[in-house]
Short mmCIF file of C-alpha atoms in Angstrom, two decimals:
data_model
loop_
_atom_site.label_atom_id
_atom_site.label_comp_id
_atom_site.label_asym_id
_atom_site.label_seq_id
_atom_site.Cartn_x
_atom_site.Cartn_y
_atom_site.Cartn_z
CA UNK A 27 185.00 153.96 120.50
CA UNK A 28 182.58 154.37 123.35
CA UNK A 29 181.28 157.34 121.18
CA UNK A 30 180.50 155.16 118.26
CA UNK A 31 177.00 156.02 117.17
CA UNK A 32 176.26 154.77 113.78
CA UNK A 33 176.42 151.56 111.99
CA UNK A 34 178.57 152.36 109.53
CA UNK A 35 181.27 154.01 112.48
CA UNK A 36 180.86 150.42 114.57
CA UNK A 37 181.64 148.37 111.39
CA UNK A 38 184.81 150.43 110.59
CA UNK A 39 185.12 149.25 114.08
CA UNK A 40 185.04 145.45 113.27
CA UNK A 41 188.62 144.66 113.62
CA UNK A 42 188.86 145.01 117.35
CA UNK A 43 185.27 143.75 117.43
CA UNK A 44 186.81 140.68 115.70
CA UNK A 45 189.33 140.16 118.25
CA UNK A 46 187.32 139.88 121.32
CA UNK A 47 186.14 136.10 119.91
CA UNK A 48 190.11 135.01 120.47
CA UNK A 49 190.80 137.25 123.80
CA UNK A 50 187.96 135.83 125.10
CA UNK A 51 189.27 132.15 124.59
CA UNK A 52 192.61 132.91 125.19
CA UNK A 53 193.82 132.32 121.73
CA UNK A 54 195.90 135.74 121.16
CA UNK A 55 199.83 135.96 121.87
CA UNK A 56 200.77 137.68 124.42
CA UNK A 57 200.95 141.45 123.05
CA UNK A 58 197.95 141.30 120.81
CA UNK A 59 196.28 139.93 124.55
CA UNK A 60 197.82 142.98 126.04
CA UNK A 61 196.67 145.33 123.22
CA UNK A 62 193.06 144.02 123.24
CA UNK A 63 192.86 144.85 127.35
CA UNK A 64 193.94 148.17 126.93
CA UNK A 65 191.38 148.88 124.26
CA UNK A 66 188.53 147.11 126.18
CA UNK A 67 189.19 149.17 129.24
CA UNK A 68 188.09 152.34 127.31
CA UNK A 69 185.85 151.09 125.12
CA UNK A 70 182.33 150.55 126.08
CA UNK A 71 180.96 148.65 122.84
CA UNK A 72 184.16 146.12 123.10
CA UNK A 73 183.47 145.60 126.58
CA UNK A 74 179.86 144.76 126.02
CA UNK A 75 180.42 142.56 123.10
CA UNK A 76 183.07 141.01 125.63
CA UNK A 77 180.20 140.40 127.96
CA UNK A 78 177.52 139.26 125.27
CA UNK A 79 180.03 136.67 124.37
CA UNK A 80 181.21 135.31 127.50
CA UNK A 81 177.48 135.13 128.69
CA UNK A 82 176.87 132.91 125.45
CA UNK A 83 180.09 130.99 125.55
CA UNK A 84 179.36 129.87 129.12
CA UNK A 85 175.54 129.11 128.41
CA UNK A 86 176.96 126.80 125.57
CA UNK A 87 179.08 124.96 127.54
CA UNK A 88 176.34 123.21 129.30
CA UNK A 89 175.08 121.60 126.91
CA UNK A 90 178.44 119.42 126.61
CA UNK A 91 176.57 117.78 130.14
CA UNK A 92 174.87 114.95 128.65
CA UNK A 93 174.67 112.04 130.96
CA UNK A 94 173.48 109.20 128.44
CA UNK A 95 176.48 109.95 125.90
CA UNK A 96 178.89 107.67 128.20
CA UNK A 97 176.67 105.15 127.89
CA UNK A 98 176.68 105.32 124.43
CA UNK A 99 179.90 105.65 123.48
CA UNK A 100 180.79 102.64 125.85
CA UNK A 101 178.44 100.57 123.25
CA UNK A 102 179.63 101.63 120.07
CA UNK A 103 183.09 100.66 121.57
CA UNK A 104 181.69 97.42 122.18
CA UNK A 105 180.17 96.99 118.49
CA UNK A 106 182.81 98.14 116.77
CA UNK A 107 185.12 95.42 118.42
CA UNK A 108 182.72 93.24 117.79
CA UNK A 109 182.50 93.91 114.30
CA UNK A 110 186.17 93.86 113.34
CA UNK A 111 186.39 90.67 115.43
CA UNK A 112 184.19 88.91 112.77
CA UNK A 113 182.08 88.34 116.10
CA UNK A 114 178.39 90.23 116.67
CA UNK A 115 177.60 88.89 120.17
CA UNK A 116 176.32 90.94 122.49
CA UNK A 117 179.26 91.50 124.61
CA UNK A 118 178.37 90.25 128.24
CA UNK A 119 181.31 91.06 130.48
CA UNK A 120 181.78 95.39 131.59
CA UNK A 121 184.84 96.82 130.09
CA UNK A 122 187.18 95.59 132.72
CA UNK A 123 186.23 91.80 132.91
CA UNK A 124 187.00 91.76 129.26
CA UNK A 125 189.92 93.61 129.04
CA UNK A 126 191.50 91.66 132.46
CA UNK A 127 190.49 88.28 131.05
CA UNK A 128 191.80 89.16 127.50
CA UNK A 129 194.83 89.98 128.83
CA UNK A 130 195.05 87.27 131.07
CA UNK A 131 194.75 85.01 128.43
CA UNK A 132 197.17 86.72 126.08
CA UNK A 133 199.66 86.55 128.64
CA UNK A 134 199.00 82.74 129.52
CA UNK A 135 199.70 82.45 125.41
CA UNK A 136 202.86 84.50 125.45
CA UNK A 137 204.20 82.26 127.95
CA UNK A 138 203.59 79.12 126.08
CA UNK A 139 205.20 80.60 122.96
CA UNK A 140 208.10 82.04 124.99
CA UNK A 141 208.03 78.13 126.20
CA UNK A 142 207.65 76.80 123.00
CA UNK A 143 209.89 78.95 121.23
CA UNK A 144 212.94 78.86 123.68
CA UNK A 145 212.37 75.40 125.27
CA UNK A 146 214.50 72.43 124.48
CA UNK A 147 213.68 71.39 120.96
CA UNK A 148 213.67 67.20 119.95
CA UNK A 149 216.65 65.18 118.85
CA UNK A 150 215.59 64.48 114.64
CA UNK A 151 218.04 61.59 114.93
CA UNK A 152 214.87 60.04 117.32
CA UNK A 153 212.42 60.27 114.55
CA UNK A 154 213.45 58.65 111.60
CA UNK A 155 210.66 60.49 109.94
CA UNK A 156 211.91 63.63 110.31
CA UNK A 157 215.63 62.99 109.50
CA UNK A 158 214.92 61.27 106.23
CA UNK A 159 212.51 64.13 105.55
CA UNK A 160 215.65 66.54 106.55
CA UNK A 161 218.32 64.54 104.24
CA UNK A 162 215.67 65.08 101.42
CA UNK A 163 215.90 68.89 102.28
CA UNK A 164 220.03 68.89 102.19
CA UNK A 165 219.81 66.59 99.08
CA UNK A 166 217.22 69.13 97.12
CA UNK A 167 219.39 72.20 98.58
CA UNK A 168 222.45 70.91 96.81
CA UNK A 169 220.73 70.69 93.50
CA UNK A 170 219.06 72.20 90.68
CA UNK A 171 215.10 71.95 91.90
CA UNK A 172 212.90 69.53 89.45
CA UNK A 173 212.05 71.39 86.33
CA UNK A 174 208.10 70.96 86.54
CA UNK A 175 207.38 73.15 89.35
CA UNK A 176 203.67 73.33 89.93
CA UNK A 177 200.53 72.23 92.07
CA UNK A 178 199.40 70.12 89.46
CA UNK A 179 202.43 67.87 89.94
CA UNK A 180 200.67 66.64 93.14
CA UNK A 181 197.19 65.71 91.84
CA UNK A 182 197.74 62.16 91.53
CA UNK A 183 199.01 61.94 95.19
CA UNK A 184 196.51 60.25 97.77
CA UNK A 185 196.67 62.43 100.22
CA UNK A 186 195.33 66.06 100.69
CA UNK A 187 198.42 68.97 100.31
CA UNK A 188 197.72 71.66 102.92
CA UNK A 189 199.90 74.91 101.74
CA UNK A 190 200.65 77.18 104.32
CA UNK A 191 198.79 80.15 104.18
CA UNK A 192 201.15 82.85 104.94
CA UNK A 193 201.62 86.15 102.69
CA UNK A 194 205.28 86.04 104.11
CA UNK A 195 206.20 82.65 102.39
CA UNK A 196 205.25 82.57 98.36
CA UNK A 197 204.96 79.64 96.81
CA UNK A 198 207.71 78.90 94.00
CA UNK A 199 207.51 75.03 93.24
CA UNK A 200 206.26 71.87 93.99
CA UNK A 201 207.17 67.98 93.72
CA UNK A 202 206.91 64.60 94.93
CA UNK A 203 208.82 62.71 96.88
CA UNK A 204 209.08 59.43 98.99
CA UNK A 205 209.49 59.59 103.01
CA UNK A 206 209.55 56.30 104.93
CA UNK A 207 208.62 54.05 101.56
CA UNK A 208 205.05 56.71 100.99
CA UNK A 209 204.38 59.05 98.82
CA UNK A 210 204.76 62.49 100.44
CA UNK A 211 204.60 66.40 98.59
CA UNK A 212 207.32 68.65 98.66
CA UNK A 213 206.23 72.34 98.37
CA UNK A 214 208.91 74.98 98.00
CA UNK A 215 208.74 78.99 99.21
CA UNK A 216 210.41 81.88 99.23
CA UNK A 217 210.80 83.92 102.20
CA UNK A 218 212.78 86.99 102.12
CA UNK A 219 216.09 85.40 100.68
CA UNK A 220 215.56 81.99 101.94
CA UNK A 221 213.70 78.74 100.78
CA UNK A 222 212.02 76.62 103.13
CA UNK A 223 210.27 73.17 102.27
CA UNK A 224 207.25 71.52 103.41
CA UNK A 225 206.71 67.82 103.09
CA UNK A 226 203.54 66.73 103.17
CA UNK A 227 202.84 63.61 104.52
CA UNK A 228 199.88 60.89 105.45
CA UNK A 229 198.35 61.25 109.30
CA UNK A 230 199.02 57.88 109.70
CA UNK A 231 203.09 58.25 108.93
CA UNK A 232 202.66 61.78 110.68
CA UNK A 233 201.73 60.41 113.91
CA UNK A 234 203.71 57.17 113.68
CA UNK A 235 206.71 58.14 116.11
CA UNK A 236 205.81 58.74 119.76
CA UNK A 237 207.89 61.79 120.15
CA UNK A 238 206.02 63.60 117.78
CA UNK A 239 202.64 62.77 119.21
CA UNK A 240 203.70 63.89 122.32
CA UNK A 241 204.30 67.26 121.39
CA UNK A 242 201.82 67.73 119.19
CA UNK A 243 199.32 67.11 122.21
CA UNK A 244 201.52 69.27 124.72
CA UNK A 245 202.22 72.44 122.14
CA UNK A 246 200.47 71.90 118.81
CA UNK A 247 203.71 71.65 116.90
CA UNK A 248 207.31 69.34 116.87
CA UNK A 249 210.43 71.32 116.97
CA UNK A 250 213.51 70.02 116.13
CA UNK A 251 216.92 71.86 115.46
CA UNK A 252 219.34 69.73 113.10
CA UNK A 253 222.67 72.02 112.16
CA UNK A 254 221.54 75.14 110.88
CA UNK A 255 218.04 73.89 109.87
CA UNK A 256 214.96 74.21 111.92
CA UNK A 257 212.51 71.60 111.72
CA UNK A 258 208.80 72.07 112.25
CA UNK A 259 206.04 69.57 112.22
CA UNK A 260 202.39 69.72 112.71
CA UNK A 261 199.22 68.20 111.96
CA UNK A 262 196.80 69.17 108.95
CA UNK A 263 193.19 68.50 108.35
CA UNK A 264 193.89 65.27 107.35
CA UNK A 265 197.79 64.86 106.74
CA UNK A 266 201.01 66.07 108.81
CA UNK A 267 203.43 68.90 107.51
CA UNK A 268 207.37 68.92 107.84
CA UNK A 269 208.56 72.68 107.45
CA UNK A 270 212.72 73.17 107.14
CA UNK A 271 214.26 75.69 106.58
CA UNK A 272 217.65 77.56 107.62
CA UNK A 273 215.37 79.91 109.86
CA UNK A 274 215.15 80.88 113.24
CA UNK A 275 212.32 78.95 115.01
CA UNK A 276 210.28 81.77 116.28
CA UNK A 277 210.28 82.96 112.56
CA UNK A 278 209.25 78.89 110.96
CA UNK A 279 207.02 79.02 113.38
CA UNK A 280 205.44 82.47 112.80
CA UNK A 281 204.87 80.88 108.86
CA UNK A 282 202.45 78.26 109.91
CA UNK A 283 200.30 80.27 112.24
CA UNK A 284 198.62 82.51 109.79
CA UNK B 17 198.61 82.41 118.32
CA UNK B 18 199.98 84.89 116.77
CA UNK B 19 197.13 86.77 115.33
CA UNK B 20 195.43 86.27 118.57
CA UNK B 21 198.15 88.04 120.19
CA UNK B 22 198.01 90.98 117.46
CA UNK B 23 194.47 91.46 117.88
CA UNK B 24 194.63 91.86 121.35
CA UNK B 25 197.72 94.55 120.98
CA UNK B 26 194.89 96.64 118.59
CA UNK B 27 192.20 96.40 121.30
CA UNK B 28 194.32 97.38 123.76
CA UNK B 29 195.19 100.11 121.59
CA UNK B 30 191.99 101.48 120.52
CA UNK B 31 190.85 101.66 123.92
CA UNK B 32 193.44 103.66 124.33
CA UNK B 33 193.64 105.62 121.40
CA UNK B 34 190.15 106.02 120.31
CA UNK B 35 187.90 105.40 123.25
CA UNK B 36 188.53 107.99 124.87
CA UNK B 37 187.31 110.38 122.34
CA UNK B 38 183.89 108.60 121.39
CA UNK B 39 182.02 110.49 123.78
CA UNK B 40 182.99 113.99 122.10
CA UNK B 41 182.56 112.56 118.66
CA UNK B 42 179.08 111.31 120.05
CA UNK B 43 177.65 114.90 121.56
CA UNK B 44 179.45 116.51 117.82
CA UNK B 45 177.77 114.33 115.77
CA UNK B 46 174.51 114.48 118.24
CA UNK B 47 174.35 118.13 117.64
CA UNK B 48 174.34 118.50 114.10
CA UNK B 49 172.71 115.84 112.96
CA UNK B 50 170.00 116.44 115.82
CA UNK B 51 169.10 112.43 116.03
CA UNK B 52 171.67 110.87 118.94
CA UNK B 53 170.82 107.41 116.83
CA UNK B 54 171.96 108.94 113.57
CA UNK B 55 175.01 110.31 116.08
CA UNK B 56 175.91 106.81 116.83
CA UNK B 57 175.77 105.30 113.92
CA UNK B 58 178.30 107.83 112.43
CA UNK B 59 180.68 108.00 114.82
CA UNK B 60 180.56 103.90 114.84
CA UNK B 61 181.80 104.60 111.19
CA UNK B 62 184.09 106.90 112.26
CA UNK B 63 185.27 104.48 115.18
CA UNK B 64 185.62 101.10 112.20
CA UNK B 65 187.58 103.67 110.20
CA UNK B 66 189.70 104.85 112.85
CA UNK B 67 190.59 100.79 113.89
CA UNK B 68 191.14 99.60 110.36
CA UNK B 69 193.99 102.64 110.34
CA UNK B 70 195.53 102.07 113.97
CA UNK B 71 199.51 101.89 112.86
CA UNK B 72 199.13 105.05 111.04
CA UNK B 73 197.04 106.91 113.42
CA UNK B 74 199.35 105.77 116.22
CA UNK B 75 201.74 108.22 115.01
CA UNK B 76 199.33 111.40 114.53
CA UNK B 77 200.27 114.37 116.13
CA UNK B 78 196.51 115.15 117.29
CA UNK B 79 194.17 111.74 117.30
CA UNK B 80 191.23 114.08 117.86
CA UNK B 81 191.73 116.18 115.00
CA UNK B 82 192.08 113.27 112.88
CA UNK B 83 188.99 111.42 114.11
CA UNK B 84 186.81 114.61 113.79
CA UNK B 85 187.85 114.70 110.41
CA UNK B 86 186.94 111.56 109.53
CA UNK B 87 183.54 112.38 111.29
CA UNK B 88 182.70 115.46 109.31
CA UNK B 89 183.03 113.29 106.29
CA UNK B 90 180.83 110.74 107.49
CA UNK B 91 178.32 113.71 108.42
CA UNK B 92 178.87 115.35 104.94
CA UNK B 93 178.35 112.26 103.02
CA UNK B 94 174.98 111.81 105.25
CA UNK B 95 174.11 115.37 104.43
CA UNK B 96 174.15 114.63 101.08
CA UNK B 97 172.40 111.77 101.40
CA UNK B 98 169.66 112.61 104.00
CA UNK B 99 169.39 116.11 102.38
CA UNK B 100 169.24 118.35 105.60
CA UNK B 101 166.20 120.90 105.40
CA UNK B 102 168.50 123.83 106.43
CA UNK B 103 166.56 127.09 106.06
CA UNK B 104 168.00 130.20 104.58
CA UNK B 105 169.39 132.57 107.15
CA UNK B 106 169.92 136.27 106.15
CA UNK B 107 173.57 136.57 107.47
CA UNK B 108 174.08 140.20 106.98
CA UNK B 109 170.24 140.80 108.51
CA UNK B 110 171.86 138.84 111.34
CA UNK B 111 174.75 140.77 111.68
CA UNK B 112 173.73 144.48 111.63
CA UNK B 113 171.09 143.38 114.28
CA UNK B 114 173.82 142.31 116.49
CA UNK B 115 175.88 145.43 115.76
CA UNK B 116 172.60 147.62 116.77
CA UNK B 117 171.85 145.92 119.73
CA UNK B 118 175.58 146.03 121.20
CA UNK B 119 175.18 150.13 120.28
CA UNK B 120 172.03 150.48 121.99
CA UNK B 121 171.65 147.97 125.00
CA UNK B 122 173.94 146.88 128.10
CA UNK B 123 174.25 143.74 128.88
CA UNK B 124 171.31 142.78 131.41
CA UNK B 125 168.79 141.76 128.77
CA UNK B 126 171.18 139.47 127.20
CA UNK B 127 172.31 138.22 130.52
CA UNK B 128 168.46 137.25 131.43
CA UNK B 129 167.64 135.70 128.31
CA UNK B 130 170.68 133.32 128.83
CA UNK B 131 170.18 132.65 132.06
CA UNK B 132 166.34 131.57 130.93
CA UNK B 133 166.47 130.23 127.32
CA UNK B 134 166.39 126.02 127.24
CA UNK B 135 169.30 123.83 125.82
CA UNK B 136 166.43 123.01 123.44
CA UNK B 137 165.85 126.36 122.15
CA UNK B 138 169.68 127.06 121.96
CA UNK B 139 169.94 123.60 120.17
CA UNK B 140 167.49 123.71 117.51
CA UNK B 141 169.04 127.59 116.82
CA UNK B 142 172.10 126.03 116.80
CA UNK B 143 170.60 123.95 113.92
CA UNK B 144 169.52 126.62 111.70
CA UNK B 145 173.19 128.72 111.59
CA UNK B 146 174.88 127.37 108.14
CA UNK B 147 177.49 124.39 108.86
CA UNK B 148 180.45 126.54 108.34
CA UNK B 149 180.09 128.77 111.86
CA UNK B 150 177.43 126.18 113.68
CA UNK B 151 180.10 123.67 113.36
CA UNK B 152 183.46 126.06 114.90
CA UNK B 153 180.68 127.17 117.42
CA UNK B 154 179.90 123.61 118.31
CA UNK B 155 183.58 122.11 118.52
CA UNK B 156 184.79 125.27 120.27
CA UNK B 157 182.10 126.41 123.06
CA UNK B 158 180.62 123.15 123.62
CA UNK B 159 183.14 120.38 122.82
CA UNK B 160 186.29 122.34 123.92
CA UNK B 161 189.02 122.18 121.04
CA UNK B 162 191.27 124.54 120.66
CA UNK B 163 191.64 126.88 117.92
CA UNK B 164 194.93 124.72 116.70
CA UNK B 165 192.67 121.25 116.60
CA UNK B 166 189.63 123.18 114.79
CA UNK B 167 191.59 124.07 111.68
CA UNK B 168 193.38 120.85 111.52
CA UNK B 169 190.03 119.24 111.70
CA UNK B 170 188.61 120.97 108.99
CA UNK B 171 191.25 121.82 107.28
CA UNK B 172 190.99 125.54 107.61
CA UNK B 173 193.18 128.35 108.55
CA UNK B 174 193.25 129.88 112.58
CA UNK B 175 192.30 132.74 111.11
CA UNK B 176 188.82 131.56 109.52
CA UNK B 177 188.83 129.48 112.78
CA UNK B 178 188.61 133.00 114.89
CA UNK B 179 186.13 134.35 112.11
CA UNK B 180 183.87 131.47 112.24
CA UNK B 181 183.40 131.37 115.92
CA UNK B 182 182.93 134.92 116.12
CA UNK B 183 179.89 135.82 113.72
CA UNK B 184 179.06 132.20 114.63
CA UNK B 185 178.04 133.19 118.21
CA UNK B 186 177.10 136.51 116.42
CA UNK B 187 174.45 134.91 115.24
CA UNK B 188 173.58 133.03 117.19
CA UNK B 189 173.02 135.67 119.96
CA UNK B 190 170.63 137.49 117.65
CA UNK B 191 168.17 134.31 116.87
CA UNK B 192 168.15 133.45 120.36
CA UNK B 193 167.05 137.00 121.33
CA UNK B 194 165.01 137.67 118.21
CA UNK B 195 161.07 137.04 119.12
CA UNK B 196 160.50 136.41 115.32
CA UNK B 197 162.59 132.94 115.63
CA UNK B 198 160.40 131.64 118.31
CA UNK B 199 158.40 129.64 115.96
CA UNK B 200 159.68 126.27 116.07
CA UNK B 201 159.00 125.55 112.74
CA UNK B 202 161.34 128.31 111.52
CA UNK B 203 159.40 129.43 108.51
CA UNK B 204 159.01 133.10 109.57
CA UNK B 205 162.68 134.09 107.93
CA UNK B 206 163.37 133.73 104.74
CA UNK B 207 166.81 133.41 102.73
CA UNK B 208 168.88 135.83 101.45
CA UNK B 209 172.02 133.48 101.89
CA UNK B 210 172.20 130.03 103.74
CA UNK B 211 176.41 130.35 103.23
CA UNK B 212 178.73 133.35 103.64
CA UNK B 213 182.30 132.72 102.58
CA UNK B 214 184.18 132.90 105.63
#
């Protein structure tokens, strides 16, 4: 082709013109490499357009040097974290503070749960509370549940019923009850193929036996294990919740953490 | 507790995942668009995007690909709405100007005007070749993807990948060298085409 003297002549030429762009990058297979070397070696206007192109291809990959683009990036990283966090302060710490200290943390949590979760649990027999509460759970279990399931069932009770808040458990019924001579709410879910109850209760019954205060100022939460039922209490706004359920712990325990 | 602990797993994992890629996002975006604050601001879209789908980008074959993707959308939808002044480039001008001057010159010319022309000037050319080859040129020669992770990014085949790039640098070769485009303000061409199918 080094002989090529018209446009119309390099044009017809275009195919091998068009495969310098992927020799050049190394983008051919092997033989159509092979093929394109031979032809460049005797062909003076692929060999120049080889040139022209590697000469422009090398100029443009300077411009990838731009030294305030790390910068940059590192602060949308910090915004965006920000954002989905729900939290727009400036972050303060560099990268690896936060990212030590947040896992620090985590891990200090993980080992309380682990704790928590696979620590000795309470006797219910202790807490009268939470055995009548669990013979009210048996007794319900073994019959038909009351017929006028609903939240309005608990508006005349004087205390305030905190559902959980959990798209794992679904709501299916709700009742009252008495537990230790007070009113208290029963509120029944679904999760999976199980049903677990809460009993809601007043603060001041709630925090009435010492074992229970206890752990709700070590961990947050009472655990208790009675059979094949979990038990698991904790404090509300302003009342005290029993969940049971026939439920692994880590799994009750997952429900009220939402 | 819980959802303390889950956030923390999808920090740890877009600083794994996506971090790493911001800054090439940044200098794509920062090229076409030609405003690094514009840049950020996309590519902060791109980066919300990208963390709202974690679980299902976790198991993408090319993160990068995927991400620029989701970029060139953001920088479409901006297009449209910021209504880029792109002026009309006779392509086929461009072309048979290229194919004359590899008939008639050797190299050395070529190889002194690259070795003098400013990132600026190769910039703001870079600006005025249509999306379709500025953006292969850009991705490929500056940013470093591969063929493969072009046309997964845009959604095009290899072959319009190698096409692209080719009367891409094509033409951009001939603006850079062509005495006419010095004007800054571009004005001195006018359109036959802004597009060519590739």
């Amino acid at each position: 082709m080094s002989g090529a003297n018209s446009l119309d002549e390099i044009k017809k030429h275009a195919a091998w013109i068009d495969r310098i762009t992927p020799y050049l990058d190394e983008e051919l297979d092997l033989a159509a490499r092979e093929e394109t070397r031979k032809h460049i070696t005797v062909c003076a206007l692929c060999e120049r357009e080889l040139t022209r192109q590697r000469l422009l291809a090398r100029r443009l990959r300077t411009l990838a040097d731009r030294t305030d683009i790390a910068q940059r990036a590192e602060s949308i990283k910090q915004r965006v974290l920000s954002k989905v966090h729900g939290d727009m302060r400036p972050a303060t710490h560099s990268n690896a503070q936060t990212n030590d200290l947040g896992w620090l943390v985590a891990g200090i949590q993980t080992v309380l749960l682990v704790i928590v979760l696979w620590g000795p649990s309470h006797n219910a027999e202790d807490v009268p509370m939470v055995e009548e509460a669990y013979a009210d759970y048996q007794h319900m279990n073994a019959k038909d549940f009351p017929l006028q399931l609903g939240r309005s069932t608990l508006a005349t009770l004087p205390l305030p019923v905190e559902p959980l808040n959990n798209p794992g458990a679904r709501l299916i019924g709700s009742w009252q009850t008495r537990l230790r001579g007070q009113p208290a709410a029963v509120l029944a879910y679904r999760v999976s193929d199980h049903i677990v109850l809460q009993y809601v209760v007043s603060e001041q019954l709630f925090f009435t036996p010492p074992s229970v205060r206890q752990a709700v100022s070590k961990t947050g939460f009472y655990i208790s294990k009675k059979n094949r039922s979990t038990i698991v209490a904790w404090p509300g706004r302003q009342s005290g919740s029993l969940l049971i359920g026939d439920l692994p712990r880590d799994q009750l325990i997952r429900l009220i953490q939402s | 507790m819980w959802n303390y602990l889950q956030c923390k797993r999808r920090d740890y994992l877009y600083r794994k995942l996506i971090h790493p890629h911001t800054p090439w996002l940044l200098r794509l975006a920062a090229h076409r668009t030609g405003n690094l604050d514009v840049a950020e601001d996309l590519v902060q879209e791109c980066c919300l995007n990208a963390w709202q789908n974690l679980e299902a980008l976790r198991s993408s074959q090319n993160i990068r690909a995927w991400l620029t993707r989701v970029l060139l959308n953001a920088m479409a939808d901006h297009a449209r709405t910021h209504a880029r002044r792109q002026r009309l480039l006779p392509i086929t001008d461009l072309e048979d100007a290229h194919w004359e001057s590899i008939m008639s010159e050797d190299p050395g010319p070529y190889e002194c005007l690259m070795a003098t022309v400013s990132n600026a000037r190769i910039a703001e050319v870079l600006h005025e070749i249509p999306d379709d080859f500025a953006m292969v040129v850009l991705m490929h020669d500056i940013e470093g993807y591969r063929y493969r992770e072009i046309a997964e990014a845009l959604s095009v085949p290899i072959g319009s990948v190698m096409s692209r790039l080719s009367r891409g640098r094509r033409m951009l070769g001939v603006l850079l060298r062509d005495p006419q485009n010095d004007d800054a303000s571009g004005t001195k061409r006018s359109g036959l085409s802004g597009k060519d199918p590739a």
